[in-house]
CSV table of C-alpha atoms in Angstrom, one decimal:
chain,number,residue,atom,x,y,z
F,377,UNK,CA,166.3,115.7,64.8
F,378,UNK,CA,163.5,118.0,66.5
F,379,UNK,CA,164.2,121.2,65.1
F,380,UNK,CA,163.7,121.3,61.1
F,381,UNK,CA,164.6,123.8,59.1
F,382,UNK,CA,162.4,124.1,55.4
F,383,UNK,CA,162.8,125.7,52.1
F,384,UNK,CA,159.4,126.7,50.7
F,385,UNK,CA,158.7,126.3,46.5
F,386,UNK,CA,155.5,128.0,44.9
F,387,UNK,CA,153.9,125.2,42.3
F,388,UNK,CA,150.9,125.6,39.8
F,389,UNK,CA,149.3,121.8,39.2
F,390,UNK,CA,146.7,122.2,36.4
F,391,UNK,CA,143.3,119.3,35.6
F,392,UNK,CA,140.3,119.4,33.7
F,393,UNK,CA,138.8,117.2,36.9
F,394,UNK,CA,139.0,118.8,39.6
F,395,UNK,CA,140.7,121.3,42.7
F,396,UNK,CA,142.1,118.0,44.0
F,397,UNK,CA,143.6,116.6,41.4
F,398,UNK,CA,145.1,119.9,39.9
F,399,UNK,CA,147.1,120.0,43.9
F,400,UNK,CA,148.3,116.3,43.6
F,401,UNK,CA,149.4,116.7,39.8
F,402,UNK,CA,151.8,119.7,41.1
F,403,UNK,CA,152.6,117.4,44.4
F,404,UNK,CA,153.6,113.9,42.0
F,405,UNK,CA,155.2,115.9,39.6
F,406,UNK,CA,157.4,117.9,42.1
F,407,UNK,CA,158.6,114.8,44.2
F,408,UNK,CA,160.0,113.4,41.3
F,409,UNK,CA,162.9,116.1,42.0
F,410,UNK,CA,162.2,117.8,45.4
F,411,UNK,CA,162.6,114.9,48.3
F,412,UNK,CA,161.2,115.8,51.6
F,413,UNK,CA,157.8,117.2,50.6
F,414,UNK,CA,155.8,118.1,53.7
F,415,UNK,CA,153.2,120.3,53.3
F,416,UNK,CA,151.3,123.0,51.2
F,417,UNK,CA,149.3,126.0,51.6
F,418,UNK,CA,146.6,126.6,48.6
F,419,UNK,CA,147.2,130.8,47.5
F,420,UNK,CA,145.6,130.5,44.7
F,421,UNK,CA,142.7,129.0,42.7
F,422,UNK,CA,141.9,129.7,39.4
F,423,UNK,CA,141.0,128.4,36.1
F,424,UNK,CA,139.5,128.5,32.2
F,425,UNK,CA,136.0,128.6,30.9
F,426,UNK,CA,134.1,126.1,27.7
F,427,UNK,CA,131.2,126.8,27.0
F,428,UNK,CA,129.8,128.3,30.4
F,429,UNK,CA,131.8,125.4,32.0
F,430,UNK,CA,134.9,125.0,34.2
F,431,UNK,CA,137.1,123.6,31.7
F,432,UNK,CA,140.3,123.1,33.1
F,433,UNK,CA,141.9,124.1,37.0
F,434,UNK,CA,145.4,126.2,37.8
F,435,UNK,CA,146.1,125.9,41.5
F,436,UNK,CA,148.9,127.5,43.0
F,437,UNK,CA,150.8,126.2,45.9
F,438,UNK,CA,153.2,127.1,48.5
F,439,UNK,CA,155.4,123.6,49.4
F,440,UNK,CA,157.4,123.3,52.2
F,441,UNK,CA,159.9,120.0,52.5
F,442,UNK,CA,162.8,119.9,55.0
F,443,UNK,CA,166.3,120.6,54.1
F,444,UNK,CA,168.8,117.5,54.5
């Protein structure tokens, strides 16, 4: 099939490491429901402050996986 059609989820994935991981955290957690997955767009970055630190990452995604 050349011609997919997808339907398009928006995720937050939070982590006290990093961008990265906070995207993949939202990705694993998602594909243990959603099958499919094939790609995200990053709208939105943001996170918490300790002690004049980045303390923990919210990144929220647009995912788009094709429909069966």
């Amino acid at each position: 099939m050349n011609d997919h059609v997808y339907k398009i989820i928006e995720l937050t994935g939070t982590s006290t490491e990093s961008i990265e991981d906070a995207v993949n955290t939202a990705l694993k957690r998602a594909s243990q429901t959603v099958k499919n997955l094939r790609w995200f767009q990053v709208l939105e970055t943001r996170g918490s402050i300790d002690q004049n630190r980045a303390a923990c990452w919210q990144v929220t995604l647009k995912v788009g996986f094709t429909v069966e």
